[in-house]
Coordinates of C-alpha atoms in Angstrom, one line a residue:
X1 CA -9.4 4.7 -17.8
X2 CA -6.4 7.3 -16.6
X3 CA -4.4 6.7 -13.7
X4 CA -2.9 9.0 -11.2
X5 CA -0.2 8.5 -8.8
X6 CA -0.9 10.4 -5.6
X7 CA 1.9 11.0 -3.1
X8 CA 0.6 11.2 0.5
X9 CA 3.0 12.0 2.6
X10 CA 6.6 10.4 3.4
X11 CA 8.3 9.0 6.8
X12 CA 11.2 7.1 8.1
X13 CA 11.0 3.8 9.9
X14 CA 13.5 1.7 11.5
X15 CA 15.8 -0.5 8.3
X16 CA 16.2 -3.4 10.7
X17 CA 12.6 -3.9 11.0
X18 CA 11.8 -3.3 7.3
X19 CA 14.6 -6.2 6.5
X20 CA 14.0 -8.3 9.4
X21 CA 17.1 -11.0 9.3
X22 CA 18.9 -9.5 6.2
X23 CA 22.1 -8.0 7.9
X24 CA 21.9 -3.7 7.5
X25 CA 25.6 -4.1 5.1
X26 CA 23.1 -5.7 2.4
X27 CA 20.1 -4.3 2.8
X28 CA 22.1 -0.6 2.8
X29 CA 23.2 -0.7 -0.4
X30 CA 19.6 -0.6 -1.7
X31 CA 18.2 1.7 1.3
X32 CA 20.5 3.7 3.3
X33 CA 19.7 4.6 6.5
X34 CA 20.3 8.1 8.5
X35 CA 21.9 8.2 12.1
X36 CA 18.9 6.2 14.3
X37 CA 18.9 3.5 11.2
X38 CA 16.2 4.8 10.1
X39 CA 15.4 4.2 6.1
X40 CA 13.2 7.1 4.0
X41 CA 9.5 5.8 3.1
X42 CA 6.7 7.0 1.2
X43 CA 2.8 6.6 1.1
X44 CA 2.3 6.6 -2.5
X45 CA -1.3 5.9 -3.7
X46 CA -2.9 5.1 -6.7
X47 CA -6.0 7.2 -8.5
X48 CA -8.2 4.8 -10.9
X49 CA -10.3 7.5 -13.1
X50 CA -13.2 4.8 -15.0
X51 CA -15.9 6.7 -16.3
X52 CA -18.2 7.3 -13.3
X53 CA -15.8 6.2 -10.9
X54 CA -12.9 7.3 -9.2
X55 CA -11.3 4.9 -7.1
X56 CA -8.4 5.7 -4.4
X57 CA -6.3 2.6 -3.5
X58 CA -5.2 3.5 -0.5
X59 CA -4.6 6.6 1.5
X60 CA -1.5 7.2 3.6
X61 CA -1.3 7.9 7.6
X62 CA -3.3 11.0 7.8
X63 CA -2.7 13.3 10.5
X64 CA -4.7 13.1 13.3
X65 CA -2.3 11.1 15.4
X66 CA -0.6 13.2 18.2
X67 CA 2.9 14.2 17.8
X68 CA 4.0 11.6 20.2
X69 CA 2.4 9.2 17.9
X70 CA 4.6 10.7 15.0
X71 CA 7.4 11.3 16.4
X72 CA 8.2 7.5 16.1
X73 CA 7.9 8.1 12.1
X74 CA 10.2 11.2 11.4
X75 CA 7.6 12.7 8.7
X76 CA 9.4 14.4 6.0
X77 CA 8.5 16.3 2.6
X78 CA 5.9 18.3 2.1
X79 CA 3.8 16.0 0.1
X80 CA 0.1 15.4 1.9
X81 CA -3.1 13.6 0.1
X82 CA -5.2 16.7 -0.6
X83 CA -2.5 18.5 -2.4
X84 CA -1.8 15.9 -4.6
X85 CA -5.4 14.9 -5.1
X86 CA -6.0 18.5 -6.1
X87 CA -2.9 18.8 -8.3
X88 CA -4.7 15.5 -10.6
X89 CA -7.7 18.3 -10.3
X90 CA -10.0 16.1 -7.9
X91 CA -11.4 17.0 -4.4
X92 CA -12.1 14.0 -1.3
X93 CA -15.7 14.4 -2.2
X94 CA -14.7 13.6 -5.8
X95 CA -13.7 10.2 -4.4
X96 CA -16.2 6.9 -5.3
X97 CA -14.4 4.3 -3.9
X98 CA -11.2 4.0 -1.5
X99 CA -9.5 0.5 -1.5
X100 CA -7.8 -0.5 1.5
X101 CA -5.1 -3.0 0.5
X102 CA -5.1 -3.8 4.2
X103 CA -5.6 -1.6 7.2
X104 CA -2.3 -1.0 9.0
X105 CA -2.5 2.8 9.8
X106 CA -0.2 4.1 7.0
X107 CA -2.3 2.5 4.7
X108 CA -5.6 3.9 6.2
X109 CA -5.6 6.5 8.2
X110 CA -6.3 9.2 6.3
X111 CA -9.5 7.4 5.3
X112 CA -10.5 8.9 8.6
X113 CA -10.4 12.5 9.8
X114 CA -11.5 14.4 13.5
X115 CA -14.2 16.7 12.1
X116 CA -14.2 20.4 13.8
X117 CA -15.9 19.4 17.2
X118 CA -13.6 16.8 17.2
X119 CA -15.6 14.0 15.5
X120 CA -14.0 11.4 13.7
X121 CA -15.6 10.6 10.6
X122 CA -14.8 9.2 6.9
X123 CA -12.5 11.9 5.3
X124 CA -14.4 10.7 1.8
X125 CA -18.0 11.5 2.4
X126 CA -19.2 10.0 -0.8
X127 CA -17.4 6.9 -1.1
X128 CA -17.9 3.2 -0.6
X129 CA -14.9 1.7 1.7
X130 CA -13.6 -1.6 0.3
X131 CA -12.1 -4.1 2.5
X132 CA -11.6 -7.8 2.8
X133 CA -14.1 -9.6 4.8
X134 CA -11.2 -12.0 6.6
X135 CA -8.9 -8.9 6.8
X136 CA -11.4 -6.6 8.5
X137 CA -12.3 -9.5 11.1
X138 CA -8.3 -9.8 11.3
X139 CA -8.1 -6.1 11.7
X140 CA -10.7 -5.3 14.2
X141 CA -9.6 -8.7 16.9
X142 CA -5.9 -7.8 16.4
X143 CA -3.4 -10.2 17.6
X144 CA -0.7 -8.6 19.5
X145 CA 1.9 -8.5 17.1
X146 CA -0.2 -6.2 15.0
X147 CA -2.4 -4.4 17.5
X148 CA 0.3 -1.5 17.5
X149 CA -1.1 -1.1 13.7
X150 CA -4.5 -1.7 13.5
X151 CA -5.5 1.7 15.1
X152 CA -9.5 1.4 16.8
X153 CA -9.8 5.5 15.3
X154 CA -8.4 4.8 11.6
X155 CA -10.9 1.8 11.0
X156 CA -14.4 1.4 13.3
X157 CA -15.6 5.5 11.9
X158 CA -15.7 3.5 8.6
X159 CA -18.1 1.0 9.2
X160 CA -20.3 3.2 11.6
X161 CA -20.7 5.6 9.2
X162 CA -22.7 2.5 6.6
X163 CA -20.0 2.8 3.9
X164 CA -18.1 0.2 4.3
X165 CA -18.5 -2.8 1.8
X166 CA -16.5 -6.4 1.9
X167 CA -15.4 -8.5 -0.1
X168 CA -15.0 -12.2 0.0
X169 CA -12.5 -14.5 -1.5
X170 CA -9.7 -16.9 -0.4
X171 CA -7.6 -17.4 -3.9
X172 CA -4.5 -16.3 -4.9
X173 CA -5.9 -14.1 -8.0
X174 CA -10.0 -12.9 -7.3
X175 CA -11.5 -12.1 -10.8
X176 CA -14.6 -10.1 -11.4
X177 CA -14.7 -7.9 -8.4
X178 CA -17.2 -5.1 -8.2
X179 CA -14.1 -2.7 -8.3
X180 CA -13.2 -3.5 -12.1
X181 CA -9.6 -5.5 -11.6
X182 CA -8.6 -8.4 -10.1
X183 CA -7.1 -9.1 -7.2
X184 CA -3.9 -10.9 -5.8
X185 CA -4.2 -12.2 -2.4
X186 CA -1.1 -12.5 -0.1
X187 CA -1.4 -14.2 3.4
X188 CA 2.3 -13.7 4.9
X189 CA 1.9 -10.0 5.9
X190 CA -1.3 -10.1 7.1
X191 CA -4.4 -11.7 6.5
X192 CA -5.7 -11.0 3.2
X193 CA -3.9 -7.8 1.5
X194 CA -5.2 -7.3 -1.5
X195 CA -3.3 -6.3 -4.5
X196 CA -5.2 -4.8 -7.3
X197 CA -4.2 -6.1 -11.0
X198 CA -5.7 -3.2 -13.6
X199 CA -4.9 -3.7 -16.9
X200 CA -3.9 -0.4 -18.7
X201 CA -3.1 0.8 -22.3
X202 CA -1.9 -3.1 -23.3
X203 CA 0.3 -3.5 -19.9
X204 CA -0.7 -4.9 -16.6
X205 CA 0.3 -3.1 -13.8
X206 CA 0.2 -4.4 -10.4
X207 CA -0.1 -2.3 -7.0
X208 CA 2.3 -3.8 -4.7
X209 CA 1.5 -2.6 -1.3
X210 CA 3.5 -4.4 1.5
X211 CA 4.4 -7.5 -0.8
X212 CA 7.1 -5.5 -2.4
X213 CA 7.2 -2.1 -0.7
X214 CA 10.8 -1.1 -2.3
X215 CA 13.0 -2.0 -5.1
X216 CA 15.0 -3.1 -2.2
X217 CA 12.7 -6.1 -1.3
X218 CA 12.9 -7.8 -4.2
X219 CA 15.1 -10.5 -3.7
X220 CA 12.5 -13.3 -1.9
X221 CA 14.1 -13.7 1.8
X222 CA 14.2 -9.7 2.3
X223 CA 11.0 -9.7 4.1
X224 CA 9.8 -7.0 7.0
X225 CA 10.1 -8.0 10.6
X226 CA 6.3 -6.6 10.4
X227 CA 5.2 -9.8 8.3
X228 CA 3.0 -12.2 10.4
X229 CA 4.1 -15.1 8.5
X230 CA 7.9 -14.0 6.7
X231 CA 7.9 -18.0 5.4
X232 CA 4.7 -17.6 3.4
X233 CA 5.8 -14.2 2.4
X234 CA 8.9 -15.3 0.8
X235 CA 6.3 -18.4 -0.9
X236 CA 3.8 -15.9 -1.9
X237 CA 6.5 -13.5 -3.7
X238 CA 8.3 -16.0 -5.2
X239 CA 5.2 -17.1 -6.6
X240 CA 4.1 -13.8 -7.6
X241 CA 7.4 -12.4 -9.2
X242 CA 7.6 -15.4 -11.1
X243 CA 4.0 -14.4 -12.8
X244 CA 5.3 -10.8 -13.3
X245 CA 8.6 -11.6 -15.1
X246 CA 6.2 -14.5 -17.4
X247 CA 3.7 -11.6 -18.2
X248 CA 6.0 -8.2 -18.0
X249 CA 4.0 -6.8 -15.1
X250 CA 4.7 -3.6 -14.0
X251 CA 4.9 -2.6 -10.0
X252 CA 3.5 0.3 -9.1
X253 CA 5.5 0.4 -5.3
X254 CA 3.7 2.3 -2.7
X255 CA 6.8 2.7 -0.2
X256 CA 9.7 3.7 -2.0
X257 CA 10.5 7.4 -2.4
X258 CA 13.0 6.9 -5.0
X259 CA 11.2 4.6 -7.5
X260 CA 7.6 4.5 -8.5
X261 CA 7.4 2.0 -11.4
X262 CA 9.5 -0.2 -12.0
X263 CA 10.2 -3.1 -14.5
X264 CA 11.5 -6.5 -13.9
X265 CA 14.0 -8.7 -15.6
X266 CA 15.5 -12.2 -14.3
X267 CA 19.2 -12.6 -13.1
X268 CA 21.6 -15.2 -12.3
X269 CA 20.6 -13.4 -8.6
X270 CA 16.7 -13.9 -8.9
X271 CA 14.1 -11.2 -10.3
X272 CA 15.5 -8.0 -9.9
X273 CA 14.8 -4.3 -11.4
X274 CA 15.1 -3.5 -14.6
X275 CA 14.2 -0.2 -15.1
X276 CA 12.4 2.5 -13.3
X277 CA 9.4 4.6 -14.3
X278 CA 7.2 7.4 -14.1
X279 CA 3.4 6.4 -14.2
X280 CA 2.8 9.8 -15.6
X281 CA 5.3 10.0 -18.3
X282 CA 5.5 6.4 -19.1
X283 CA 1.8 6.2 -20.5

């Protein structure tokens, strides 16, 4: 197995509503934000090379959105999914499987593209889509609070096209999927994001999608205003960080620009970082 980080594309969104009640002096020090408190993000992904397979866990936003639609995000960088794919030396069509930890649209959408008539269709013609059975159900009847994020274009091309696959599952850790690693299962952002557990070169390493989306959030009540459920996400990471400091997990963080592995290590403060890695250069 080799793994690949693949940096798709970076934005800004609003610090308040990444902290929710955390006052902006606190959550500053970890995250500055520019002049419309506004805090830099990334859409990092991960690339699982496994013999036949190669498996994309997640994709970033994509850009078929209009610029209205972007405008709210402040893109930044230079950084977009094909470049980085072919800087690893793989192509979209190389792609087996894409994993959607969960299917708000900077997770997603560039699992969809608009062809040249206009079209849209999956962006990954040869690969199986992975999502959870209770999360695509939750995705596609959207309950207001997260309608604004489960975008109609960036998910219904996938299972119209017959590539779409689901899995089922309602505990905390799923073993024996049919994608090779387990699975953590977190309830308080949404309804089943999945968090893929791969075990690498004698280390577990954990891809921490929205649970954890900077080094920022690590201290348990820093949860996003975007959570669903912020109690259970505060239950569900305390629970989780207590399994990664007993068996020295590493994060993999998809959202933070600055760090992209990290350590952990306990404090008199709770679990906090304790050092910072490249995937590439740690392995």
């Amino acid at each position: 197995m080799q793994l690949h980080s693949i940096a798709c594309g970076n934005f800004k969104l609003d610090g308040g509503a990444m902290f929710g009640v955390v006052p902006k002096p606190i959550w500053e020090r970890t995250n500055p934000a520019d002049s419309n408190n506004r805090i830099e993000m990334c859409s990092r992904s991960l690339l699982i090379e496994d013999g036949n397979r190669l498996i994309l866990i997640d994709t970033g936003m994509g850009n078929k959105q209009s610029e209205k639609f972007f405008s709210h995000y402040d893109r930044w960088g230079n950084d977009n999914l094909n470049q980085s794919l072919r800087q690893k030396g793989f192509h979209r069509n190389d792609v087996t499987d894409v994993f959607f930890t969960h299917l708000h649209f900077d997770h997603c959408g560039d699992g969809v593209i608009k062809n040249s008539r206009g079209i849209l269709e999956p962006s990954f013609k040869n690969a199986v889509f992975w999502s959870h059975e209770d999360h695509w159900q939750w995705a596609t009847q959207p309950n207001l609070r997260e309608k604004a994020s489960f975008l109609p274009e960036n998910i219904l091309p996938i299972q119209e096209s017959g590539q779409l696959k689901l899995l089922k599952g309602a505990d905390f850790m799923m073993k024996n999927t049919p994608l090779g690693f387990d699975i953590i299962l977190v309830n308080g952002h949404t309804e089943k994001q999945m968090l893929p557990v791969l075990k690498y070169r004698d280390r577990t390493l954990v891809f921490a999608a929205d649970l954890i989306p900077t080094v920022g959030h690590l201290p348990i009540p820093y949860v996003m205003g975007y959570d669903t459920r912020p109690l259970i996400s505060m239950e569900e990471k305390n629970q989780f960080l207590k399994m990664a400091c007993k068996e020295n997990f590493l994060l993999f963080l998809e959202h933070d620009p600055f760090n992209e592995m990290i350590s952990l290590q306990e404090t008199e403060k709770g679990v906090r970082m304790n050092e910072k890695h490249n995937l590439a250069s740690f392995f």
